[in-house]
């Protein structure tokens, strides 16, 4: 899961339509924050990383549910972007409430938290400490990220299939890239941005520094400082010194 960084309150930014605005502490109603979030993070679900063209079908995602504190409903620092599955009945509404230490892409290096594999599999990074593994697993459980593609007769959860399809595309492009077709870098990034699934591309292109660098730079809001450019852009701790440094 791509670790991301919010615009700072009071920062003057340029929206996708060219308008210059100042980031506010609160947005009432909270959907007024959508243009700012799209400028900050791009048209991607902050959790499953699905690309939603022009931000269609993306909602303001409250990291801490507004039901816990009504004031959180309007706070910029509690906002991410969520698709209708991750932010709806197919995702967290049917799962347990979040625990305080649950990993989140705005607070943890969630690419370090999770592993992405062929077939749409996403799982906890087994190299983490026991505490960190539990906090990462809480994120998967909260969003039901590993839900079966046909888990409900009423609603089909396509996130696993989406990851599987992106993995196949990324692998095919890796084969082309390894065949010395490095001129395709620009096209590769265009495909990655159009399909989403940042973490899959970043996993598949492990060891290809120029691709990983481009993925970090071309996806808005990626927390670039938590990837070590001197070590093939491998993820590093976001919270060093804490019990769960991830």
Tab-separated table of C-alpha atoms in Angstrom:
chain	number	residue	atom	x	y	z
A	1	UNK	CA	0.000	0.000	0.000
A	2	UNK	CA	1.514	3.288	-1.123
A	3	UNK	CA	2.556	5.488	1.825
A	4	UNK	CA	1.306	9.008	1.264
A	5	UNK	CA	1.763	12.472	2.683
A	6	UNK	CA	-0.929	15.109	2.994
A	7	UNK	CA	-0.628	18.724	2.080
A	8	UNK	CA	0.001	20.790	5.189
A	9	UNK	CA	-2.717	23.048	6.562
A	10	UNK	CA	-2.063	26.598	5.340
A	11	UNK	CA	-0.032	25.423	2.344
A	12	UNK	CA	-0.850	27.110	-0.969
A	13	UNK	CA	-1.257	24.488	-3.695
A	14	UNK	CA	-2.347	24.350	-7.317
A	15	UNK	CA	-5.354	22.143	-8.015
A	16	UNK	CA	-5.675	20.004	-11.119
A	17	UNK	CA	-7.726	22.725	-12.831
A	18	UNK	CA	-4.946	25.265	-12.261
A	19	UNK	CA	-6.649	27.088	-9.400
A	20	UNK	CA	-4.406	28.149	-6.515
A	21	UNK	CA	-5.946	27.528	-3.093
A	22	UNK	CA	-4.907	27.286	0.535
A	23	UNK	CA	-5.326	24.015	2.427
A	24	UNK	CA	-7.944	24.492	5.133
A	25	UNK	CA	-8.094	22.842	8.540
A	26	UNK	CA	-11.748	21.958	8.006
A	27	UNK	CA	-14.021	21.348	5.039
A	28	UNK	CA	-17.785	21.681	5.543
A	29	UNK	CA	-19.304	19.694	3.960
A	30	UNK	CA	-16.432	17.251	3.849
A	31	UNK	CA	-16.965	16.510	0.141
A	32	UNK	CA	-15.660	20.017	-0.564
A	33	UNK	CA	-12.218	18.519	0.096
A	34	UNK	CA	-12.401	16.225	-2.962
A	35	UNK	CA	-10.573	18.583	-5.399
A	36	UNK	CA	-7.797	19.077	-2.843
A	37	UNK	CA	-7.497	15.337	-2.202
A	38	UNK	CA	-7.353	14.557	-5.930
A	39	UNK	CA	-4.599	17.129	-6.360
A	40	UNK	CA	-2.731	15.722	-3.365
A	41	UNK	CA	-3.014	11.974	-4.059
A	42	UNK	CA	-4.202	11.584	-7.650
A	43	UNK	CA	-7.352	9.630	-8.665
A	44	UNK	CA	-6.456	6.574	-6.591
A	45	UNK	CA	-8.081	4.837	-3.646
A	46	UNK	CA	-5.691	5.309	-0.740
A	47	UNK	CA	-6.206	1.672	0.270
A	48	UNK	CA	-6.733	-0.710	-2.673
A	49	UNK	CA	-4.920	1.710	-5.045
A	50	UNK	CA	-7.575	1.385	-7.760
A	51	UNK	CA	-7.461	4.159	-10.356
A	52	UNK	CA	-10.751	6.007	-10.759
A	53	UNK	CA	-10.561	8.162	-13.880
A	54	UNK	CA	-10.998	11.841	-12.986
A	55	UNK	CA	-11.791	10.838	-9.415
A	56	UNK	CA	-15.151	9.297	-10.296
A	57	UNK	CA	-16.480	6.957	-7.582
A	58	UNK	CA	-13.959	8.220	-5.021
A	59	UNK	CA	-15.222	9.475	-1.674
A	60	UNK	CA	-13.714	11.367	1.218
A	61	UNK	CA	-12.400	8.584	3.411
A	62	UNK	CA	-12.311	9.268	7.147
A	63	UNK	CA	-9.250	7.528	8.600
A	64	UNK	CA	-10.833	7.527	12.038
A	65	UNK	CA	-14.588	6.995	11.610
A	66	UNK	CA	-16.607	10.137	12.200
A	67	UNK	CA	-18.865	8.030	14.425
A	68	UNK	CA	-16.079	8.069	17.032
A	69	UNK	CA	-15.962	11.865	17.130
A	70	UNK	CA	-18.306	14.053	15.129
A	71	UNK	CA	-15.636	16.766	14.806
A	72	UNK	CA	-13.473	14.380	12.772
A	73	UNK	CA	-16.071	14.580	10.009
A	74	UNK	CA	-14.623	17.861	8.745
A	75	UNK	CA	-10.891	17.659	9.598
A	76	UNK	CA	-8.425	17.722	6.697
A	77	UNK	CA	-5.900	15.672	8.669
A	78	UNK	CA	-8.449	12.858	8.935
A	79	UNK	CA	-9.138	12.664	5.182
A	80	UNK	CA	-7.923	10.221	2.543
A	81	UNK	CA	-9.565	9.024	-0.691
A	82	UNK	CA	-11.577	5.807	-0.693
A	83	UNK	CA	-13.297	3.823	-3.443
A	84	UNK	CA	-16.880	2.642	-2.984
A	85	UNK	CA	-15.660	-0.817	-1.942
A	86	UNK	CA	-12.973	0.138	0.590
A	87	UNK	CA	-15.188	2.921	1.945
A	88	UNK	CA	-18.490	1.107	1.610
A	89	UNK	CA	-20.466	-2.055	2.421
A	90	UNK	CA	-17.881	-4.300	0.745
A	91	UNK	CA	-15.117	-2.931	2.914
A	92	UNK	CA	-14.853	-1.505	6.372
A	93	UNK	CA	-18.547	-1.033	7.160
A	94	UNK	CA	-18.834	-4.778	7.718
A	95	UNK	CA	-15.586	-5.187	9.620
A	96	UNK	CA	-14.346	-4.442	13.117
A	97	UNK	CA	-13.673	-0.928	14.323
A	98	UNK	CA	-10.045	0.165	13.838
A	99	UNK	CA	-7.594	-0.263	16.671
A	100	UNK	CA	-5.553	2.772	17.685
A	101	UNK	CA	-2.297	1.240	16.425
A	102	UNK	CA	-3.648	0.042	13.069
A	103	UNK	CA	-1.361	0.920	10.171
A	104	UNK	CA	-2.527	3.693	7.846
A	105	UNK	CA	-0.913	4.995	4.627
A	106	UNK	CA	-0.723	8.526	6.027
A	107	UNK	CA	1.016	7.486	9.254
A	108	UNK	CA	3.044	4.357	8.415
A	109	UNK	CA	5.196	3.128	5.580
A	110	UNK	CA	2.458	0.799	4.432
A	111	UNK	CA	4.542	-0.530	1.551
A	112	UNK	CA	6.725	-1.986	4.296
A	113	UNK	CA	3.612	-3.236	6.110
A	114	UNK	CA	2.290	-5.430	3.312
A	115	UNK	CA	3.503	-7.812	0.613
A	116	UNK	CA	1.915	-8.086	-2.846
A	117	UNK	CA	2.115	-11.334	-4.784
A	118	UNK	CA	0.910	-12.990	-7.967
A	119	UNK	CA	-2.792	-13.799	-8.118
A	120	UNK	CA	-3.886	-10.659	-6.297
A	121	UNK	CA	-2.580	-11.832	-2.927
A	122	UNK	CA	-1.841	-9.191	-0.304
A	123	UNK	CA	-0.500	-10.194	3.102
A	124	UNK	CA	1.420	-8.899	6.083
A	125	UNK	CA	5.181	-8.572	5.755
A	126	UNK	CA	6.482	-11.476	7.841
A	127	UNK	CA	9.786	-9.665	8.461
A	128	UNK	CA	8.099	-7.117	10.727
A	129	UNK	CA	8.067	-7.354	14.494
A	130	UNK	CA	5.146	-9.199	16.059
A	131	UNK	CA	3.530	-5.916	17.131
A	132	UNK	CA	3.935	-4.417	13.666
A	133	UNK	CA	2.518	-7.556	12.036
A	134	UNK	CA	-0.566	-7.353	14.245
A	135	UNK	CA	-1.062	-3.673	13.390
A	136	UNK	CA	-0.643	-4.371	9.679
A	137	UNK	CA	-3.054	-7.301	9.854
A	138	UNK	CA	-5.565	-5.012	11.532
A	139	UNK	CA	-5.471	-2.838	8.401
A	140	UNK	CA	-6.166	-5.826	6.138
A	141	UNK	CA	-8.984	-6.988	8.416
A	142	UNK	CA	-10.512	-3.522	8.696
A	143	UNK	CA	-10.750	-3.112	4.923
A	144	UNK	CA	-11.322	-6.809	4.154
A	145	UNK	CA	-8.661	-6.488	1.479
A	146	UNK	CA	-8.433	-10.246	0.935
A	147	UNK	CA	-12.126	-10.738	0.437
A	148	UNK	CA	-13.102	-13.382	-2.114
A	149	UNK	CA	-13.983	-11.911	-5.529
A	150	UNK	CA	-17.402	-13.578	-5.268
A	151	UNK	CA	-17.987	-13.280	-1.545
A	152	UNK	CA	-21.533	-12.018	-1.887
A	153	UNK	CA	-24.428	-12.649	-4.222
A	154	UNK	CA	-25.411	-9.019	-3.740
A	155	UNK	CA	-22.076	-7.301	-4.221
A	156	UNK	CA	-18.995	-8.522	-6.047
A	157	UNK	CA	-15.651	-7.449	-4.618
A	158	UNK	CA	-13.277	-6.985	-7.562
A	159	UNK	CA	-10.193	-5.833	-5.671
A	160	UNK	CA	-8.406	-9.204	-5.690
A	161	UNK	CA	-9.081	-9.662	-9.410
A	162	UNK	CA	-7.907	-6.112	-10.080
A	163	UNK	CA	-4.598	-6.818	-8.329
A	164	UNK	CA	-4.189	-10.078	-10.243
A	165	UNK	CA	-4.756	-8.380	-13.603
A	166	UNK	CA	-2.342	-5.546	-12.812
A	167	UNK	CA	0.275	-8.095	-11.698
A	168	UNK	CA	0.043	-9.837	-15.073
A	169	UNK	CA	0.359	-6.556	-16.984
A	170	UNK	CA	3.309	-5.418	-14.861
A	171	UNK	CA	5.053	-8.773	-15.303
A	172	UNK	CA	4.634	-8.630	-19.087
A	173	UNK	CA	6.093	-5.133	-19.123
A	174	UNK	CA	8.968	-6.273	-16.904
A	175	UNK	CA	9.832	-8.930	-19.467
A	176	UNK	CA	9.896	-6.271	-22.191
A	177	UNK	CA	11.983	-4.032	-19.987
A	178	UNK	CA	14.472	-6.804	-19.279
A	179	UNK	CA	14.763	-7.380	-23.032
A	180	UNK	CA	16.616	-4.047	-23.134
A	181	UNK	CA	13.519	-2.137	-24.190
A	182	UNK	CA	14.319	0.558	-21.632
A	183	UNK	CA	12.943	3.171	-24.005
A	184	UNK	CA	9.491	2.056	-22.848
A	185	UNK	CA	9.909	3.667	-19.402
A	186	UNK	CA	7.621	6.598	-20.230
A	187	UNK	CA	4.942	4.274	-21.625
A	188	UNK	CA	5.350	1.926	-18.638
A	189	UNK	CA	4.626	4.763	-16.199
A	190	UNK	CA	1.650	5.885	-18.285
A	191	UNK	CA	0.173	2.379	-18.057
A	192	UNK	CA	0.868	2.184	-14.320
A	193	UNK	CA	-0.857	5.513	-13.704
A	194	UNK	CA	-3.832	4.528	-15.845
A	195	UNK	CA	-4.301	1.129	-14.173
A	196	UNK	CA	-3.359	1.983	-10.580
A	197	UNK	CA	-1.980	-0.648	-8.219
A	198	UNK	CA	1.168	1.293	-7.351
A	199	UNK	CA	2.411	-1.303	-4.865
A	200	UNK	CA	2.228	-4.067	-7.457
A	201	UNK	CA	4.315	-2.127	-9.967
A	202	UNK	CA	6.789	-1.208	-7.245
A	203	UNK	CA	7.047	-4.873	-6.205
A	204	UNK	CA	7.374	-6.294	-9.710
A	205	UNK	CA	10.086	-3.785	-10.656
A	206	UNK	CA	12.230	-4.493	-7.603
A	207	UNK	CA	15.879	-3.755	-8.461
A	208	UNK	CA	15.022	-1.442	-11.365
A	209	UNK	CA	15.915	1.853	-9.748
A	210	UNK	CA	14.897	4.071	-12.658
A	211	UNK	CA	11.390	2.590	-12.706
A	212	UNK	CA	10.950	2.752	-8.950
A	213	UNK	CA	12.148	6.362	-8.902
A	214	UNK	CA	9.647	7.268	-11.609
A	215	UNK	CA	6.809	5.505	-9.761
A	216	UNK	CA	7.594	7.527	-6.637
A	217	UNK	CA	7.823	10.810	-8.515
A	218	UNK	CA	4.881	10.364	-10.885
A	219	UNK	CA	2.218	9.292	-8.388
A	220	UNK	CA	1.145	12.418	-6.455
A	221	UNK	CA	1.541	12.447	-2.712
A	222	UNK	CA	3.870	9.455	-2.431
A	223	UNK	CA	5.952	9.778	0.757
A	224	UNK	CA	9.265	9.674	-1.129
A	225	UNK	CA	11.516	10.170	1.898
A	226	UNK	CA	10.653	6.717	3.206
A	227	UNK	CA	12.368	4.927	0.324
A	228	UNK	CA	16.160	4.582	0.310
A	229	UNK	CA	17.515	5.793	-3.039
A	230	UNK	CA	20.938	4.369	-2.166
A	231	UNK	CA	19.437	0.887	-1.731
A	232	UNK	CA	17.231	0.407	-4.808
A	233	UNK	CA	14.447	2.494	-3.258
A	234	UNK	CA	13.684	-0.150	-0.672
A	235	UNK	CA	11.206	1.002	2.013
A	236	UNK	CA	12.496	2.288	5.337
A	237	UNK	CA	10.883	2.954	8.699
A	238	UNK	CA	8.591	5.949	8.882
A	239	UNK	CA	8.541	6.192	12.676
A	240	UNK	CA	12.040	5.322	13.935
A	241	UNK	CA	12.350	5.176	17.684
A	242	UNK	CA	8.783	4.002	18.260
A	243	UNK	CA	7.775	0.515	19.336
A	244	UNK	CA	6.264	0.001	15.878
A	245	UNK	CA	8.630	1.946	13.589
A	246	UNK	CA	6.780	0.945	10.420
